[in-house]
mmCIF file of C-alpha atoms and ligand atoms in Angstrom:
data_model
loop_
_atom_site.group_PDB
_atom_site.id
_atom_site.type_symbol
_atom_site.label_atom_id
_atom_site.label_comp_id
_atom_site.label_asym_id
_atom_site.label_seq_id
_atom_site.Cartn_x
_atom_site.Cartn_y
_atom_site.Cartn_z
ATOM 1 C CA MET A 1 10.879 14.025 36.934
ATOM 2 C CA GLY A 2 13.571 11.832 38.367
ATOM 3 C CA ALA A 3 15.902 9.716 36.259
ATOM 4 C CA PRO A 4 14.194 6.376 37.380
ATOM 5 C CA PHE A 5 11.015 7.692 35.947
ATOM 6 C CA LEU A 6 12.675 8.748 32.600
ATOM 7 C CA ILE A 7 14.182 5.350 32.374
ATOM 8 C CA THR A 8 10.958 3.816 32.859
ATOM 9 C CA ILE A 9 9.447 5.902 30.087
ATOM 10 C CA ALA A 10 12.152 5.014 27.733
ATOM 11 C CA ALA A 11 11.933 1.310 28.668
ATOM 12 C CA MET A 12 8.093 1.480 27.929
ATOM 13 C CA ALA A 13 8.709 3.351 24.579
ATOM 14 C CA LEU A 14 11.183 0.638 23.544
ATOM 15 C CA LEU A 15 8.941 -2.118 24.681
ATOM 16 C CA SER A 16 5.870 -0.601 22.824
ATOM 17 C CA SER A 17 7.898 -0.009 19.598
ATOM 18 C CA LEU A 18 8.760 -3.820 19.786
ATOM 19 C CA ALA A 19 5.321 -4.708 20.564
ATOM 20 C CA VAL A 20 4.041 -2.711 17.248
ATOM 21 C CA ALA A 21 6.869 -3.851 14.894
ATOM 22 C CA SER A 22 5.783 -4.403 11.296
ATOM 23 C CA ASP A 23 3.091 -6.789 10.197
ATOM 24 C CA PRO A 24 1.363 -7.049 13.523
ATOM 25 C CA SER A 25 -1.955 -8.369 12.034
ATOM 26 C CA PRO A 26 -2.635 -11.607 10.173
ATOM 27 C CA SER A 27 -1.709 -11.536 6.392
ATOM 28 C CA GLN A 28 -4.622 -13.500 5.359
ATOM 29 C CA ASP A 29 -8.214 -12.068 5.081
ATOM 30 C CA PHE A 30 -9.825 -14.744 7.202
ATOM 31 C CA CYS A 31 -8.980 -17.851 9.183
ATOM 32 C CA VAL A 32 -11.558 -20.393 9.330
ATOM 33 C CA ALA A 33 -11.008 -22.429 12.579
ATOM 34 C CA ILE A 34 -10.250 -26.123 12.446
ATOM 35 C CA ASN A 35 -10.622 -28.656 15.292
ATOM 36 C CA ASP A 36 -7.755 -30.799 14.444
ATOM 37 C CA PRO A 37 -4.546 -28.864 15.146
ATOM 38 C CA ASN A 38 -2.606 -31.438 13.212
ATOM 39 C CA THR A 39 -4.178 -30.594 9.759
ATOM 40 C CA ALA A 40 -1.616 -27.737 8.969
ATOM 41 C CA VAL A 41 0.478 -25.270 10.503
ATOM 42 C CA PHE A 42 0.548 -21.866 9.137
ATOM 43 C CA VAL A 43 3.032 -19.006 10.016
ATOM 44 C CA ASN A 44 1.692 -15.702 8.806
ATOM 45 C CA GLY A 45 -0.351 -17.260 6.118
ATOM 46 C CA LYS A 46 2.296 -19.659 4.630
ATOM 47 C CA ILE A 47 3.683 -22.965 5.556
ATOM 48 C CA CYS A 48 7.442 -22.782 6.487
ATOM 49 C CA LYS A 49 10.027 -24.574 4.426
ATOM 50 C CA HIS A 50 12.275 -26.772 6.340
ATOM 51 C CA PRO A 51 15.584 -24.816 7.166
ATOM 52 C CA LYS A 52 17.684 -27.829 5.689
ATOM 53 C CA VAL A 53 16.285 -27.265 2.248
ATOM 54 C CA VAL A 54 16.442 -23.485 2.297
ATOM 55 C CA ASN A 55 19.087 -21.947 -0.041
ATOM 56 C CA ALA A 56 20.047 -18.384 -1.237
ATOM 57 C CA ASP A 57 17.498 -18.412 -4.254
ATOM 58 C CA ASP A 58 14.727 -18.325 -1.575
ATOM 59 C CA PHE A 59 15.912 -14.723 -0.751
ATOM 60 C CA PHE A 60 16.592 -13.640 -4.343
ATOM 61 C CA PHE A 61 14.435 -11.980 -6.870
ATOM 62 C CA GLN A 62 15.270 -10.615 -10.297
ATOM 63 C CA GLY A 63 13.454 -8.214 -12.810
ATOM 64 C CA LEU A 64 12.894 -4.944 -11.166
ATOM 65 C CA ASN A 65 15.161 -3.549 -13.698
ATOM 66 C CA LYS A 66 12.634 -4.182 -16.324
ATOM 67 C CA LEU A 67 10.124 -1.609 -17.533
ATOM 68 C CA GLY A 68 6.618 -2.536 -16.338
ATOM 69 C CA ASN A 69 4.187 -2.138 -19.266
ATOM 70 C CA ALA A 70 2.014 0.855 -18.379
ATOM 71 C CA ALA A 71 0.021 0.755 -21.661
ATOM 72 C CA ASN A 72 -3.367 0.338 -19.632
ATOM 73 C CA GLN A 73 -6.260 2.648 -18.625
ATOM 74 C CA GLN A 74 -4.359 4.360 -15.834
ATOM 75 C CA GLY A 75 -0.921 4.482 -17.487
ATOM 76 C CA CYS A 76 0.722 3.023 -14.496
ATOM 77 C CA ASN A 77 2.275 -0.500 -13.720
ATOM 78 C CA VAL A 78 3.151 -1.807 -10.366
ATOM 79 C CA THR A 79 5.717 -4.697 -10.218
ATOM 80 C CA SER A 80 6.048 -6.241 -6.618
ATOM 81 C CA ALA A 81 8.578 -8.237 -4.990
ATOM 82 C CA ASN A 82 6.559 -9.516 -2.005
ATOM 83 C CA ALA A 83 6.043 -12.715 0.011
ATOM 84 C CA ASN A 84 4.224 -14.265 -2.697
ATOM 85 C CA ASN A 85 7.174 -14.233 -5.381
ATOM 86 C CA LEU A 86 9.963 -13.883 -2.963
ATOM 87 C CA ALA A 87 9.455 -16.675 -0.477
ATOM 88 C CA GLY A 88 12.132 -15.495 1.850
ATOM 89 C CA LEU A 89 10.255 -12.364 2.829
ATOM 90 C CA ASN A 90 7.698 -14.520 4.735
ATOM 91 C CA THR A 91 7.339 -12.979 8.308
ATOM 92 C CA LEU A 92 10.090 -10.470 7.680
ATOM 93 C CA GLY A 93 7.595 -7.442 7.427
ATOM 94 C CA VAL A 94 9.158 -5.691 4.296
ATOM 95 C CA SER A 95 8.759 -5.803 0.681
ATOM 96 C CA LEU A 96 9.514 -3.649 -2.395
ATOM 97 C CA ALA A 97 7.773 -2.528 -5.581
ATOM 98 C CA ARG A 98 8.670 -0.777 -8.877
ATOM 99 C CA LEU A 99 6.250 1.719 -10.227
ATOM 100 C CA ASP A 100 6.249 2.744 -13.937
ATOM 101 C CA PHE A 101 4.213 5.640 -15.177
ATOM 102 C CA PHE A 102 3.535 6.879 -18.767
ATOM 103 C CA PRO A 103 3.147 10.507 -19.090
ATOM 104 C CA TYR A 104 0.054 11.640 -17.301
ATOM 105 C CA GLY A 105 -0.263 8.032 -15.778
ATOM 106 C CA LEU A 106 -2.015 7.810 -12.464
ATOM 107 C CA ASN A 107 -1.814 5.252 -9.586
ATOM 108 C CA PRO A 108 -5.247 6.068 -8.434
ATOM 109 C CA PRO A 109 -6.167 6.844 -4.881
ATOM 110 C CA HIS A 110 -5.769 3.705 -2.719
ATOM 111 C CA THR A 111 -4.727 2.507 0.668
ATOM 112 C CA HIS A 112 -2.416 -0.348 1.988
ATOM 113 C CA PRO A 113 -4.428 -2.069 4.588
ATOM 114 C CA ARG A 114 -1.140 -3.568 5.972
ATOM 115 C CA ALA A 115 1.633 -1.326 5.505
ATOM 116 C CA THR A 116 3.142 2.176 5.488
ATOM 117 C CA GLU A 117 5.594 2.987 2.711
ATOM 118 C CA VAL A 118 8.392 5.193 1.589
ATOM 119 C CA LEU A 119 8.422 6.198 -2.061
ATOM 120 C CA PHE A 120 11.664 7.040 -4.099
ATOM 121 C CA VAL A 121 11.685 8.622 -7.503
ATOM 122 C CA LEU A 122 14.468 7.520 -9.901
ATOM 123 C CA GLU A 123 13.263 8.923 -13.056
ATOM 124 C CA GLY A 124 10.827 11.737 -14.204
ATOM 125 C CA THR A 125 8.611 14.026 -12.223
ATOM 126 C CA LEU A 126 5.830 12.605 -9.872
ATOM 127 C CA HIS A 127 2.974 14.339 -8.145
ATOM 128 C CA VAL A 128 2.278 12.573 -4.924
ATOM 129 C CA GLY A 129 -0.218 13.043 -2.178
ATOM 130 C CA PHE A 130 -2.130 11.573 0.841
ATOM 131 C CA VAL A 131 -5.154 12.708 2.636
ATOM 132 C CA THR A 132 -5.693 12.416 6.479
ATOM 133 C CA SER A 133 -8.449 10.402 8.121
ATOM 134 C CA ASN A 134 -10.958 11.190 10.572
ATOM 135 C CA PRO A 135 -10.795 15.082 10.932
ATOM 136 C CA PRO A 136 -12.049 16.600 14.151
ATOM 137 C CA ASN A 137 -15.455 18.436 14.123
ATOM 138 C CA ASN A 138 -15.923 20.998 11.276
ATOM 139 C CA MET A 139 -12.570 20.349 9.826
ATOM 140 C CA LYS A 140 -11.997 18.791 6.302
ATOM 141 C CA ASN A 141 -9.594 15.768 5.723
ATOM 142 C CA GLN A 142 -6.286 17.430 4.939
ATOM 143 C CA LEU A 143 -4.480 16.952 1.731
ATOM 144 C CA PHE A 144 -0.534 16.908 1.744
ATOM 145 C CA THR A 145 1.136 16.969 -1.706
ATOM 146 C CA LYS A 146 4.511 17.184 -3.330
ATOM 147 C CA THR A 147 6.003 17.094 -6.589
ATOM 148 C CA LEU A 148 9.029 14.763 -6.720
ATOM 149 C CA ASN A 149 12.034 14.581 -8.968
ATOM 150 C CA LEU A 150 15.050 12.382 -9.214
ATOM 151 C CA GLY A 151 16.404 11.209 -5.917
ATOM 152 C CA GLU A 152 13.560 12.610 -3.849
ATOM 153 C CA ILE A 153 11.493 10.700 -1.304
ATOM 154 C CA PHE A 154 7.868 11.044 0.042
ATOM 155 C CA ILE A 155 6.356 9.204 2.926
ATOM 156 C CA PRO A 156 2.637 8.802 2.201
ATOM 157 C CA PHE A 157 1.527 8.239 5.736
ATOM 158 C CA PRO A 158 4.075 9.688 8.229
ATOM 159 C CA LEU A 159 2.302 8.536 11.232
ATOM 160 C CA LYS A 160 2.984 4.929 12.336
ATOM 161 C CA LYS A 161 -0.257 3.011 12.488
ATOM 162 C CA LYS A 162 -1.749 5.099 9.802
ATOM 163 C CA GLU A 163 -1.371 2.362 7.253
ATOM 164 C CA GLY A 164 -5.004 2.865 5.901
ATOM 165 C CA LEU A 165 -4.495 6.633 4.546
ATOM 166 C CA ILE A 166 -5.647 7.290 0.988
ATOM 167 C CA HIS A 167 -2.807 8.187 -1.254
ATOM 168 C CA PHE A 168 -1.896 8.531 -4.981
ATOM 169 C CA GLN A 169 0.751 9.298 -7.502
ATOM 170 C CA PHE A 170 0.297 11.133 -10.803
ATOM 171 C CA ASN A 171 2.948 11.595 -13.528
ATOM 172 C CA VAL A 172 2.845 15.267 -14.349
ATOM 173 C CA GLY A 173 5.905 15.247 -16.677
ATOM 174 C CA LYS A 174 6.071 14.635 -20.381
ATOM 175 C CA MET A 175 8.559 11.580 -19.812
ATOM 176 C CA ASN A 176 8.013 8.213 -18.147
ATOM 177 C CA VAL A 177 8.363 8.013 -14.430
ATOM 178 C CA VAL A 178 10.335 5.129 -12.607
ATOM 179 C CA ALA A 179 9.870 4.989 -8.841
ATOM 180 C CA PHE A 180 10.286 2.336 -5.975
ATOM 181 C CA VAL A 181 8.305 1.898 -3.014
ATOM 182 C CA GLY A 182 9.492 0.257 0.236
ATOM 183 C CA PHE A 183 6.638 -1.268 2.340
ATOM 184 C CA SER A 184 6.721 -2.291 6.038
ATOM 185 C CA SER A 185 4.840 -5.561 5.252
ATOM 186 C CA GLN A 186 5.645 -8.683 3.392
ATOM 187 C CA ASN A 187 2.447 -8.137 1.438
ATOM 188 C CA PRO A 188 0.928 -4.632 1.710
ATOM 189 C CA ARG A 189 -2.202 -5.427 -0.143
ATOM 190 C CA VAL A 190 -4.064 -2.625 -1.915
ATOM 191 C CA ASN A 191 -7.549 -1.198 -1.796
ATOM 192 C CA THR A 192 -8.349 0.955 -4.760
ATOM 193 C CA ILE A 193 -10.953 3.466 -3.590
ATOM 194 C CA ALA A 194 -12.720 4.125 -6.995
ATOM 195 C CA ASN A 195 -12.783 0.243 -7.900
ATOM 196 C CA ALA A 196 -14.246 -0.520 -4.433
ATOM 197 C CA VAL A 197 -17.024 2.235 -4.450
ATOM 198 C CA PHE A 198 -17.875 2.376 -8.113
ATOM 199 C CA GLY A 199 -16.737 -0.996 -9.565
ATOM 200 C CA SER A 200 -18.066 -3.520 -7.044
ATOM 201 C CA ASN A 201 -20.047 -6.564 -8.103
ATOM 202 C CA PRO A 202 -22.900 -6.177 -7.611
ATOM 203 C CA PRO A 203 -22.860 -2.410 -7.728
ATOM 204 C CA ILE A 204 -23.409 -0.385 -4.440
ATOM 205 C CA SER A 205 -27.019 1.070 -4.641
ATOM 206 C CA PRO A 206 -27.042 4.434 -6.550
ATOM 207 C CA ASP A 207 -29.101 5.730 -3.620
ATOM 208 C CA VAL A 208 -26.061 5.038 -1.366
ATOM 209 C CA ILE A 209 -23.520 6.757 -3.707
ATOM 210 C CA THR A 210 -25.918 9.790 -4.507
ATOM 211 C CA LYS A 211 -26.032 10.521 -0.766
ATOM 212 C CA VAL A 212 -22.279 10.418 -0.589
ATOM 213 C CA LEU A 213 -21.404 12.426 -3.555
ATOM 214 C CA LEU A 214 -24.485 14.741 -3.807
ATOM 215 C CA LEU A 215 -25.071 13.843 -7.330
ATOM 216 C CA ASP A 216 -28.090 12.525 -9.180
ATOM 217 C CA ASN A 217 -28.778 8.976 -10.127
ATOM 218 C CA LYS A 218 -27.881 9.300 -13.745
ATOM 219 C CA VAL A 219 -24.347 10.517 -13.168
ATOM 220 C CA ILE A 220 -23.940 7.532 -10.665
ATOM 221 C CA ASP A 221 -25.136 5.098 -13.216
ATOM 222 C CA LEU A 222 -22.676 6.598 -15.657
ATOM 223 C CA LEU A 223 -19.657 6.396 -13.045
ATOM 224 C CA GLU A 224 -20.583 2.745 -12.160
ATOM 225 C CA ALA A 225 -20.634 1.822 -15.773
HETATM 226 C C1 NAG B 1 2.784 -4.585 -16.117
HETATM 227 O O1 NAG B 1 3.730 -4.879 -16.800
HETATM 228 C C2 NAG B 1 4.141 -6.290 -17.009
HETATM 229 C C3 NAG B 1 5.472 -6.554 -17.758
HETATM 230 O O2 NAG B 1 5.475 -5.800 -18.923
HETATM 231 C C4 NAG B 1 2.982 -7.015 -17.781
HETATM 232 O O3 NAG B 1 3.225 -8.447 -17.747
HETATM 233 C C5 NAG B 1 1.660 -6.789 -16.999
HETATM 234 O O4 NAG B 1 0.679 -7.237 -17.731
HETATM 235 C C6 NAG B 1 1.484 -5.148 -16.719
HETATM 236 N N1 NAG B 1 0.285 -5.131 -15.999
HETATM 237 C C7 NAG B 1 -0.614 -4.146 -16.216
HETATM 238 C C8 NAG B 1 -1.691 -4.033 -15.018
HETATM 239 O O5 NAG B 1 -0.562 -3.307 -17.042
#
């Protein structure tokens, strides 16, 4: 391989990494077309503020020092600083969240349709894991887990463009856990698997769920309840 070829490859890699920079997809669920282009102008789902009236507070958020109240069914509370409450993040492709867990609290299996993440444990012991998608024939989806302590980091989806991988976090210690998550999106969104499958309105037909889980209808009714 000659040097020009290698340079071409390097340039292509650089270009493609620029092309797939964070937040490549629209941040709204749908975009209903309008005929009059003057009706409104949206950038990434938000109208932009005039630069003349932008000030430092537009890039400022406070409160991530505060304990989120995890006294709920899951024992987990997520406090997010994203483009919805930190307006300066719009179009920047990053955001941050604080996770609080009570002992044995769970952030149930979920995906972020729009982001990959880096998770950092500040306090306590947190069991984290993710599952690969689309295994080749005769293989099972593979689970990767780790139990993290103070100062340790885990990446729930190590491959770029694998934003949708199912992952979870579980407090296995007897004390509270505080963790922070950085996202590659201004608003990563969340899709909680059990809520979507068992908690939809109206419920998915038990016949469908039965086939998926190989359980009988009575158990499915119980799960959906
Ligand atoms: C998370 O904690 C905040 C602050 O205490 C509280 O207002 C909010 O209701 C909690 N959310 C859940 C889902 O428990």
